XYZ file of C-alpha atoms in Angstrom:
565
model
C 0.000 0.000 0.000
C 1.420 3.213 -0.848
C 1.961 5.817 2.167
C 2.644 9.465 2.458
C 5.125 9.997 5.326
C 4.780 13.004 7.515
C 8.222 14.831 8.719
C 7.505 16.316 11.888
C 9.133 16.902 15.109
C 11.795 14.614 14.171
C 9.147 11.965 13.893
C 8.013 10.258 10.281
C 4.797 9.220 10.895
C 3.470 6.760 8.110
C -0.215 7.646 6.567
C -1.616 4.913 3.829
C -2.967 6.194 1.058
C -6.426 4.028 1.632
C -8.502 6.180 -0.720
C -8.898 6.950 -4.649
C -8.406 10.494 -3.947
C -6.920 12.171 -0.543
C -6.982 15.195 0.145
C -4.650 17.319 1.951
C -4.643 20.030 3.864
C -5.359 22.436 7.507
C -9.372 21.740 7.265
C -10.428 18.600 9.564
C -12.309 16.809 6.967
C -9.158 15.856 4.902
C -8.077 13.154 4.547
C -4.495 14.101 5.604
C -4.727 16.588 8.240
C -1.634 19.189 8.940
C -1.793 21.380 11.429
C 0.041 24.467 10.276
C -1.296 27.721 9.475
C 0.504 28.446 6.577
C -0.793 24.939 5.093
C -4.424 26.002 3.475
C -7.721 24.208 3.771
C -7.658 22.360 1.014
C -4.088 22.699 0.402
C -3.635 19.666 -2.517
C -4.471 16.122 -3.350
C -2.971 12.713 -4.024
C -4.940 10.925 -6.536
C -3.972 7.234 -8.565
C -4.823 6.790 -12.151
C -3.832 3.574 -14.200
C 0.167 4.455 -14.509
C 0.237 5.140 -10.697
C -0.334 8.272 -7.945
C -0.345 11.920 -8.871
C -0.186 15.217 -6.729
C -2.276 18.107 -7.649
C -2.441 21.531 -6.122
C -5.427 22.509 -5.254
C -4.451 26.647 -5.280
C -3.184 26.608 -1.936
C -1.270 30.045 -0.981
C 2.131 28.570 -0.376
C 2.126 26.627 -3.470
C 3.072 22.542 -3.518
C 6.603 21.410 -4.181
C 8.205 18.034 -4.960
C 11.893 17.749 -5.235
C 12.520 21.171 -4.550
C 10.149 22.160 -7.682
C 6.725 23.808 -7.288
C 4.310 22.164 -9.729
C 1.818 23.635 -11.597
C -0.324 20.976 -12.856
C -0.702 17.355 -11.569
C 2.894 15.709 -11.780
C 3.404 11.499 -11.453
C 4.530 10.622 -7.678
C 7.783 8.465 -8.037
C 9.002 6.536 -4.633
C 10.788 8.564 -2.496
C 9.478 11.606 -3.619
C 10.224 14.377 -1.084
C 6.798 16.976 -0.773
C 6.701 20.301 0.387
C 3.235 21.711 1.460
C 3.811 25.595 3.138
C 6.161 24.377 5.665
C 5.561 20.843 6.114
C 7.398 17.616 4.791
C 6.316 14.453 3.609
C 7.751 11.773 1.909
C 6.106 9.822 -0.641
C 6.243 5.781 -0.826
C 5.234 3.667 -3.247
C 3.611 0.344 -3.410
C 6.106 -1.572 -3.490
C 8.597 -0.128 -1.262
C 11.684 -1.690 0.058
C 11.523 -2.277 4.016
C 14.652 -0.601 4.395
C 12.858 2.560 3.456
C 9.793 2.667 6.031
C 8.910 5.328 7.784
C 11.266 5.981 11.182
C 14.803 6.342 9.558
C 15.122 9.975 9.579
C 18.879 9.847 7.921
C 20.376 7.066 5.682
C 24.166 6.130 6.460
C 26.700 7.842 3.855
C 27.225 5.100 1.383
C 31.142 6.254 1.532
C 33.399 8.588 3.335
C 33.371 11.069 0.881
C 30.037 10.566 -0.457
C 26.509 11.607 1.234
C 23.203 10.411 0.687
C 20.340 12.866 0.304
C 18.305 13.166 3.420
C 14.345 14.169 4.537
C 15.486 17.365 5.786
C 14.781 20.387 4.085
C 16.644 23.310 3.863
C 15.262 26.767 1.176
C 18.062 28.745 -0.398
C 17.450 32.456 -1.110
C 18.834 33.832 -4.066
C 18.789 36.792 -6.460
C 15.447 38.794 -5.481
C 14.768 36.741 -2.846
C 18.039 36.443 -0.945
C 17.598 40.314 1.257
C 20.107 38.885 4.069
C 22.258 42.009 5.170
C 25.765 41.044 6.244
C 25.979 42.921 9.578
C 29.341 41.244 10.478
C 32.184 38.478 10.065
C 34.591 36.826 12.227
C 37.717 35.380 10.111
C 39.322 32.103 10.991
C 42.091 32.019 13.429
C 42.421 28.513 14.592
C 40.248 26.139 16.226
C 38.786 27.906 19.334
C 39.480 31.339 17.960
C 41.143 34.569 19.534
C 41.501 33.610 22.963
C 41.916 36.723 24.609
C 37.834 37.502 23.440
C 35.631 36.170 25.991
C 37.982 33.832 27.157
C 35.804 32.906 29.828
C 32.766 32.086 27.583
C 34.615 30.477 25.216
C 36.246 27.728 27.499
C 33.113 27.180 28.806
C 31.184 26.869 25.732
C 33.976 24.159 24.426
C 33.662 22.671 27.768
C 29.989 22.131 27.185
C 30.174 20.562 23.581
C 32.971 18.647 24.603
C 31.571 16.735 27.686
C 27.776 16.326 25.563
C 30.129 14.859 22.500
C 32.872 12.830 25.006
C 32.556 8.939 24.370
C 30.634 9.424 21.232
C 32.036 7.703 18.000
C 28.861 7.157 15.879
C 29.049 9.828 13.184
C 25.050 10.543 12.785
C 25.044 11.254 17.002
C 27.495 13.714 17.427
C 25.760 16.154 14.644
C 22.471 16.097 16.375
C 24.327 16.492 20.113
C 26.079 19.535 18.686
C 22.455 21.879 17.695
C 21.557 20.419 21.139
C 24.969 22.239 23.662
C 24.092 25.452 20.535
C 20.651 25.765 22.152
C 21.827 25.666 25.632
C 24.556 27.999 24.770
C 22.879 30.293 22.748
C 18.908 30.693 24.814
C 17.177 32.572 22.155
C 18.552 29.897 18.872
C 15.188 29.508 17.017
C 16.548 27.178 14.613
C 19.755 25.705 13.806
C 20.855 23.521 10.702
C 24.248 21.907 9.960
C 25.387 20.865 6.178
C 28.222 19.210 5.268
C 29.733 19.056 1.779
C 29.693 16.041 -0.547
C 33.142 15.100 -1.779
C 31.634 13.552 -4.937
C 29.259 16.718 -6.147
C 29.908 19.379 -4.070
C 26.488 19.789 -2.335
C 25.866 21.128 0.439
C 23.175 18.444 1.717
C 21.698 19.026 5.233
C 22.637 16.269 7.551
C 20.957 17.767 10.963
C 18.282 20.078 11.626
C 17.058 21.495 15.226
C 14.009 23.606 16.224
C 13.540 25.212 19.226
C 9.241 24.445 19.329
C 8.947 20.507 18.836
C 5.807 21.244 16.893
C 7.992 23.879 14.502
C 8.034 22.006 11.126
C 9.201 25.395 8.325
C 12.463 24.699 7.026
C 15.880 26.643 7.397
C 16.364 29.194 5.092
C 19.811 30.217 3.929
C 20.607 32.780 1.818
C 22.965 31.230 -1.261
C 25.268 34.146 -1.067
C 26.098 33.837 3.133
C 26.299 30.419 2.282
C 28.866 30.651 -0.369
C 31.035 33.452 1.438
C 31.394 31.289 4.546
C 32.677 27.915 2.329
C 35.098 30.763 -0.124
C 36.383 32.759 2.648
C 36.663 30.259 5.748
C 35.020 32.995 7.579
C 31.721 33.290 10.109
C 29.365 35.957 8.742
C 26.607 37.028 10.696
C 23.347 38.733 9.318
C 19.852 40.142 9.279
C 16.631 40.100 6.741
C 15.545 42.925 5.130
C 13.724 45.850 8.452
C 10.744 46.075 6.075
C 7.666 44.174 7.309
C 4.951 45.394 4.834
C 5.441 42.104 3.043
C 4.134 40.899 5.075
C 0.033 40.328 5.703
C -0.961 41.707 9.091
C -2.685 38.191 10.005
C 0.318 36.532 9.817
C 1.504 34.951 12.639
C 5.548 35.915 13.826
C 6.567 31.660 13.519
C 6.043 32.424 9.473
C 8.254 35.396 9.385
C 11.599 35.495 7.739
C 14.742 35.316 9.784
C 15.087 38.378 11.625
C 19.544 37.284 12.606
C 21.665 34.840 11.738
C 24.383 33.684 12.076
C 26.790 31.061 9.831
C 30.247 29.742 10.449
C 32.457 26.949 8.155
C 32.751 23.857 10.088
C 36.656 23.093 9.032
C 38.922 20.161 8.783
C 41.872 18.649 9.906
C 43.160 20.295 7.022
C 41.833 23.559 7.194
C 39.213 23.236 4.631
C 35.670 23.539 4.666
C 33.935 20.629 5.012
C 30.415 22.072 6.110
C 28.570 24.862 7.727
C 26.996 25.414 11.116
C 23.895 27.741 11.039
C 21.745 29.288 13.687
C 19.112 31.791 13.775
C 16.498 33.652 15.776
C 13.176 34.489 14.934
C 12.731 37.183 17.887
C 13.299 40.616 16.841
C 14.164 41.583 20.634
C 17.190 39.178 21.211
C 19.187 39.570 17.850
C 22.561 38.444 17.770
C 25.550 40.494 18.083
C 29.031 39.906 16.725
C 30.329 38.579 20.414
C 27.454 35.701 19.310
C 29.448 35.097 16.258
C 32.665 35.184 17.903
C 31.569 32.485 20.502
C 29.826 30.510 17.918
C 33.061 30.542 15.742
C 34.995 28.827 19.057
C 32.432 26.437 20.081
C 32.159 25.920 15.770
C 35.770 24.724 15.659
C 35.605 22.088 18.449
C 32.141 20.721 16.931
C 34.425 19.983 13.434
C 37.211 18.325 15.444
C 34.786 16.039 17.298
C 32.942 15.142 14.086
C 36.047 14.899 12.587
C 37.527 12.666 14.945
C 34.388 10.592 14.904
C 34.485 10.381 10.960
C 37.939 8.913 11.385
C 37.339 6.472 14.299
C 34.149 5.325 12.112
C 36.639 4.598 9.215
C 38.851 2.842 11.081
C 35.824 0.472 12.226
C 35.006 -0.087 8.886
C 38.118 -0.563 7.867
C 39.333 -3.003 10.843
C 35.845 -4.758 10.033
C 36.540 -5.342 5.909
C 40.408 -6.396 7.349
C 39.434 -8.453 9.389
C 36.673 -10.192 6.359
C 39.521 -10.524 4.152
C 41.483 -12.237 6.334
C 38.719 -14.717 6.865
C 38.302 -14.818 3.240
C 41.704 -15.559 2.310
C 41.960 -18.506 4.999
C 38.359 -19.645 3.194
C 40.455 -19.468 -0.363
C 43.579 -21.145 0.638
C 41.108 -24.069 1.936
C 40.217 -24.386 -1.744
C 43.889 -24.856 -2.642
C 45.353 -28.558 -2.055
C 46.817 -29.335 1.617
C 48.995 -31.704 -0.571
C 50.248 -32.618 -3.707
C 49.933 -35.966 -5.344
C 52.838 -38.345 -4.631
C 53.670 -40.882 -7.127
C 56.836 -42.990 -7.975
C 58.886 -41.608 -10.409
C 57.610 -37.971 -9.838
C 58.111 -34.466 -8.269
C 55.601 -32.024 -7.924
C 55.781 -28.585 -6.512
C 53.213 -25.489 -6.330
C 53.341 -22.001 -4.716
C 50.155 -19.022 -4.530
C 51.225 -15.813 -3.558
C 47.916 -12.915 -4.107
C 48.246 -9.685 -5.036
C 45.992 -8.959 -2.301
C 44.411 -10.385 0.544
C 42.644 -12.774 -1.728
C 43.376 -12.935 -5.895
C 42.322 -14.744 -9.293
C 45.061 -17.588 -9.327
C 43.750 -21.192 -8.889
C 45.677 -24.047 -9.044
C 44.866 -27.833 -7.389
C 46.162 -31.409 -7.897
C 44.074 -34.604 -7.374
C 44.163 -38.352 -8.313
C 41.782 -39.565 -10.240
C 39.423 -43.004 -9.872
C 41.418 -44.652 -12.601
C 44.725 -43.726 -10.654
C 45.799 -40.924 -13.216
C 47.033 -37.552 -12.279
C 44.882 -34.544 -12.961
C 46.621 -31.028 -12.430
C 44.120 -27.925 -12.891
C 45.626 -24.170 -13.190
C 44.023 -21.300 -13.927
C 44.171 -17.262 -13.755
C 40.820 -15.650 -13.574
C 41.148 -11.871 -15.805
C 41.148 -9.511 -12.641
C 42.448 -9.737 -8.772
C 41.366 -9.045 -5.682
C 37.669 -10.388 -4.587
C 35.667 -10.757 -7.906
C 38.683 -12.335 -8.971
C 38.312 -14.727 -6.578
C 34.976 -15.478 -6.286
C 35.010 -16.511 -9.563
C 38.055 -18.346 -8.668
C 36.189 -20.694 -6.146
C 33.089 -21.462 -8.796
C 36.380 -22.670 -11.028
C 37.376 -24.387 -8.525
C 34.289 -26.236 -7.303
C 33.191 -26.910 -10.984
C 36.557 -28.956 -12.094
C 36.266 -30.894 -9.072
C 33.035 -31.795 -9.329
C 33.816 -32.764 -13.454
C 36.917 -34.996 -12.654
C 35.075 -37.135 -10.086
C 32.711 -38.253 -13.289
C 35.463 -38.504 -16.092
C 38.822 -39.048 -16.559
C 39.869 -37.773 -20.101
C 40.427 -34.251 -21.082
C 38.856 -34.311 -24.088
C 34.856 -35.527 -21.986
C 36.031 -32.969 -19.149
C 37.306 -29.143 -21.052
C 33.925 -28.610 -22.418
C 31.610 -29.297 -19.473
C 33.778 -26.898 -17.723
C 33.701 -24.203 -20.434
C 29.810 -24.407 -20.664
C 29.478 -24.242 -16.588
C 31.782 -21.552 -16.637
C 29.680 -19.505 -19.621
C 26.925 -19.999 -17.922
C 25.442 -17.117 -15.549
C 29.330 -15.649 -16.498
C 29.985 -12.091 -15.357
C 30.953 -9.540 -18.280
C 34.852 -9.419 -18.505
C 35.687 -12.188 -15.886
C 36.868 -15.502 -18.017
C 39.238 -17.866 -16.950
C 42.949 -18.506 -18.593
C 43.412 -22.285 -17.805
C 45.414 -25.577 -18.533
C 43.874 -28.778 -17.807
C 46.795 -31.730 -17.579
C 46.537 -35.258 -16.665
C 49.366 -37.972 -16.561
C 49.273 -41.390 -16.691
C 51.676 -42.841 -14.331
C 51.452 -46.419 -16.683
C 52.240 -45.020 -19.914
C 53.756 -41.096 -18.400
C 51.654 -39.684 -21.020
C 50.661 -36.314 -20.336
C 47.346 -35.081 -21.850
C 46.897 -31.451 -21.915
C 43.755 -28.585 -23.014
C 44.837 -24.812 -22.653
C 42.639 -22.491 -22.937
C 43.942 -19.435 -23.416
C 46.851 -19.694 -20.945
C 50.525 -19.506 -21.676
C 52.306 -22.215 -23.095
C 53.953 -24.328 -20.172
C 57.639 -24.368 -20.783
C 59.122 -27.764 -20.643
C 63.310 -28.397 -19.109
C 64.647 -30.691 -21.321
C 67.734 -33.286 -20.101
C 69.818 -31.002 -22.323
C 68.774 -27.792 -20.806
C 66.597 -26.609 -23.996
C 63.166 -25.667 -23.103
C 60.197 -27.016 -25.265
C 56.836 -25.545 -25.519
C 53.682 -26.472 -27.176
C 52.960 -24.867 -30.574
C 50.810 -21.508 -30.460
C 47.904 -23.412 -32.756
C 46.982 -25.971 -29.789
C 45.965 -22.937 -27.151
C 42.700 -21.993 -27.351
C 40.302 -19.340 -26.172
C 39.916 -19.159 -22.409
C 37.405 -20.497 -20.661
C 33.932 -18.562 -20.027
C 33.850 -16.991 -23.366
C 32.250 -18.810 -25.931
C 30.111 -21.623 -24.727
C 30.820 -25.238 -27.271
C 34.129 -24.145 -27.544
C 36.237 -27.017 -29.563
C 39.017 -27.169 -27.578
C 42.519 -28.844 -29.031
C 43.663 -31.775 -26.878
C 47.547 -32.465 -27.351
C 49.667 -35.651 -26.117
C 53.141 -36.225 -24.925
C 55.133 -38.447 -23.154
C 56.858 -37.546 -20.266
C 60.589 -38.057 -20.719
C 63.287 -39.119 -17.728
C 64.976 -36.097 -16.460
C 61.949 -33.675 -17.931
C 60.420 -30.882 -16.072
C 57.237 -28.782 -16.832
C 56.587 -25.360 -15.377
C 53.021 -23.807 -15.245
C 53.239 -20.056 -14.381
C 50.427 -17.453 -14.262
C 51.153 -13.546 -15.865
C 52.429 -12.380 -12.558
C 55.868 -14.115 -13.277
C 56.578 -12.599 -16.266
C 54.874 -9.294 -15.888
C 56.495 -8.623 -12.722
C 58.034 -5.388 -12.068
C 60.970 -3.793 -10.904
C 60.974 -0.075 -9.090
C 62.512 0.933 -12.716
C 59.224 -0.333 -14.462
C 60.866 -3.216 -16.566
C 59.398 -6.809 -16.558
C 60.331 -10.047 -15.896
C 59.907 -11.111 -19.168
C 59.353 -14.801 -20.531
C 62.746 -13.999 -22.191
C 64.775 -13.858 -18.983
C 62.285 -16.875 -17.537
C 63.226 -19.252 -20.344
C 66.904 -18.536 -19.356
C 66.598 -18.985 -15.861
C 64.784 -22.178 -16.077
C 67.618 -23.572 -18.655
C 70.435 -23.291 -15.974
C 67.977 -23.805 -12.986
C 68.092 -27.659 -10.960
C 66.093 -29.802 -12.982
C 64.661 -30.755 -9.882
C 60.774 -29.732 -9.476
C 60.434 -28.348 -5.921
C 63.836 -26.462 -6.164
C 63.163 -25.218 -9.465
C 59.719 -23.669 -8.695
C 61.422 -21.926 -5.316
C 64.798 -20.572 -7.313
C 62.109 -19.333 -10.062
C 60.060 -17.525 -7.315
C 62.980 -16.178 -5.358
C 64.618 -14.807 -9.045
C 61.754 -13.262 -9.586
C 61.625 -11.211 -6.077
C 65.029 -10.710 -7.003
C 63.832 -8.741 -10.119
C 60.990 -6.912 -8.415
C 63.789 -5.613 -5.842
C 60.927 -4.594 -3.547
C 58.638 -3.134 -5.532
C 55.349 -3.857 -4.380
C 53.456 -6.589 -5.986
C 50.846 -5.631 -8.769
C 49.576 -9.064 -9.786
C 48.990 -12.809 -8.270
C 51.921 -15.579 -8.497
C 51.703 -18.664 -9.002
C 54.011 -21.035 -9.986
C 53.847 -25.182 -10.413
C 56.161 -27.614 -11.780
C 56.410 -31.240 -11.701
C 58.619 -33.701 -13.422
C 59.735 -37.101 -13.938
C 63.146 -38.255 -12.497
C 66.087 -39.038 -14.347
């Protein structure tokens, strides 16, 4: 059931749209009642046609807004739409709304550090015409609590406040709210207070806590663009009264509806010195206007507000980031359970395999396993990316060749099933490099599909290196589904060892920016043991050697096994 979500108080309080056609507005007999006197009688409607709900105005005085926008003529309700009617908020939700977005949560969590998600408060710029703010003074910045030696006394005290109502607090949306609260004790006569805070990602100033003195007070802030813009450009508190003239006023109108009579607007800062927001108060009583002492005291208590939230901003970071360490580390103890706890051990053979990610957790897959009819089956792989999509498409690799090699035992009956499991549901970009090798220890002959990897490089007895001809690789896997792939034979030779090896071994990088290069691998593994366990650990080692400690940019894996002499 659709709803229309009143924004009062603090409070959302849910109405369902139960009726064809609901009217809203100050008289008792509609169907949405809000008490304000600057909402009219009948102030507009919500009304559903075949292609969903629509909001009319019904020629109210204040005029009906959605978005921001006044409309003129009935305008198609979307979900979430924000509504404006005189003073008063509502939000509208559709039909099929998400739970997450019921009524009660007043401010969604910032989907990043930098970035900040629209909120239900609502805050009216003045501009051009409109924007008849007088600058009656400014206080410049001069550090975080101010000039010292001006109203020392009331400016210890006022830190003192905000910093024993913020101590202990480290949950980002509290402290903003707890700050307007110590403003209103420090400042008696605050009306209304509002703090923004800029959005990295746009720029936008988007209001993240508002704070009225009367709990039943529902108009929104107004700020005039120009006091706004002079605070964020010169770093400096500004303070400032409307226009004297009243006769714009209608003389029934009551003094809540009147414009702001002071104000007063200071740059919340950062560690860094910039601004990262504003703090704005402002009175409605004509008889207690601020004075530029107000500003100076509001600039003081201003700068310890922007350390707390600051330092709050940073220990929620932290959290987050402890938290997403502390999942990666679980996640890359969950991948290295894919990986063998052994390799296979059969007469006649060595084998040897090492994984070092990129990252916490990366796209390299290797495993070994013995097969019912007592061959040898070695799987390696590189997935196209690192970190975790590269390995959570690494564990469906995984989990799908293990589940194909417990039914068959030929390459040729098991590289296709695998492509077409792998095509399936595939994500755009993410395919698979990958040999598939099995050796028979009664004949040695090794059986071998590559899709789209890198020729293994074979150590001959005579210290040449042999690999397999270009035509026999194939694409890799998770591209196009009924993929013929080439199946190649040959026998493993005494004294012969093969090396597997993923891009990071040849692509690695020194601090000058030159890579490994298969060109200096092929050389290395022509003078390196013959061996299969010390080969694979000399190849590794020579190839930190190379990177001379430049950080690593790609996974490493390495396997080689061979057949003794």
């Amino acid at each position: 059931m659709a709803k229309l979500i009143v924004l009062q108080g603090g409070q959302a309080t849910a109405h369902p749209i139960t009726e064809e056609d609901t009217i809203i507005g100050r008289h008792p007999a509609c169907g949405l009642q809000l008490h304000s006197n600057t909402v009219s009688r009948r102030h507009a409607h919500v009304f559903r046609e075949e292609d969903g709900y629509y909001l009319e105005d019904l020629g109210s005085g204040n005029g009906t807004f959605i978005n921001g926008k006044q409309i003129a003529e009935k305008t198609r309700l979307k979900h979430q739409d924000r509504i404006k009617l005189g003073p008063m908020l509502l939000r509208f939700e559709s039909e099929d709304a998400p739970e997450s977005a019921a009524a009660g949560s007043p401010m969604p969590r910032s989907s990043s550090p930098g970035h900040l998600e629209q909120t239900d408060l609502d805050v009216d710029y003045k501009s051009g015409d409109d924007d008849d703010a007088t600058i009656m003074g400014t206080v410049a910045t001069t550090g975080g609590f101010g000039v010292l030696d001006v109203q020392p006394e009331a400016k210890l005290k006022a830190v003192l406040s905000i910093s024993r109502s913020l101590a202990g607090t480290v949950e980002v949306e509290k402290i903003l709210p707890r700050i307007l609260d110590t403003l209103f004790e420090t400042f008696p006569y605050a009306d209304r207070g509002c703090i923004l805070l800029k959005d990295d990602e746009s720029g936008e100033m988007i209001p993240r806590a508002i704070k009225h003195r009367r709990a039943d007070e529902d108009a929104s802030v107004k700020l005039s663009r120009t006091i706004v813009s002079k605070v964020l450009t010169e770093k400096s508190g500004i303070l400032s009264a409307d226009a004297a003239s009243d006769t714009q006023f209608e003389a029934s109108e009551s003094i809540s509806s009147l414009s702001i009579r002071s104000m007063m607007c200071v740059p919340l800062l950062s560690l860094e010195g910039e601004p990262m927001g504003i703090l704005n108060i402002d009175t409605l009583n004509p008889l207690n206007q601020f004075q530029n002492e107000d500003l100076d005291l509001l600039m003081a208590v201003a700068g310890q507000a922007a350390m707390s939230y600051e330092s709050a901003r940073l220990m929620a970071s932290f959290l987050q980031k402890q938290k997403q360490d502390n999942e990666m580390e679980i996640a890359r103890g969950v991948q290295r359970a894919l990986l063998p706890d052994q390799l296979p051990e059969l007469e006649g053979y060595e084998f040897y395999a090492s994984y070092d990610s990129a990252q916490a957790v990366g796209g390299d897959y290797y495993d070994a396993m013995t097969l019912s009819d007592g061959k040898i089956c070695l799987s390696f792989g590189d997935v196209a990316g690192k970190g975790v999509p590269g390995a959570l498409i690494m564990s469906r690799m995984s989990s799908c060749v293990q589940n194909t090699m417990e039914f068959v035992s030929e390459v040729a009956d098991a590289i296709g099933p695998i492509n077409n499991h792998m095509c399936a549901n595939a994500v755009e970009g993410r395919f698979v490099t990958y040999c598939l090798i099995t050796i028979d220890p009664k004949t040695n002959l090794m059986t071998l599909a590559n899709a789209g990897h890198m020729s293994p490089m074979i150590l001959k007895p005579d210290r040449t290196i042999e690999e397999f001809h270009e035509d026999s690789i194939g694409l890799p896997v998770g591209v196009v589904e009924d993929y013929p792939f080439d199946v190649v034979t040959r026998t493993v030779e005494p004294g012969e060892t093969i090396v597997l090896f993923t891009d990071g071994v040849d692509e690695a990088m020194n601090p000058a920016g030159e890579l490994y290069t298969l060109e200096r691998m092929r050389d290395f593994i022509a003078k390196a043991s013959p061996k299969a366990d010390e080969l694979g650990k000399a190849l590794l080692a020579d190839v930190r050697r190379h990177a001379n400690g430049r950080p690593q940019n790609d996974d490493i894996t390495i396997m080689t096994f061979g057949r003794n002499a």
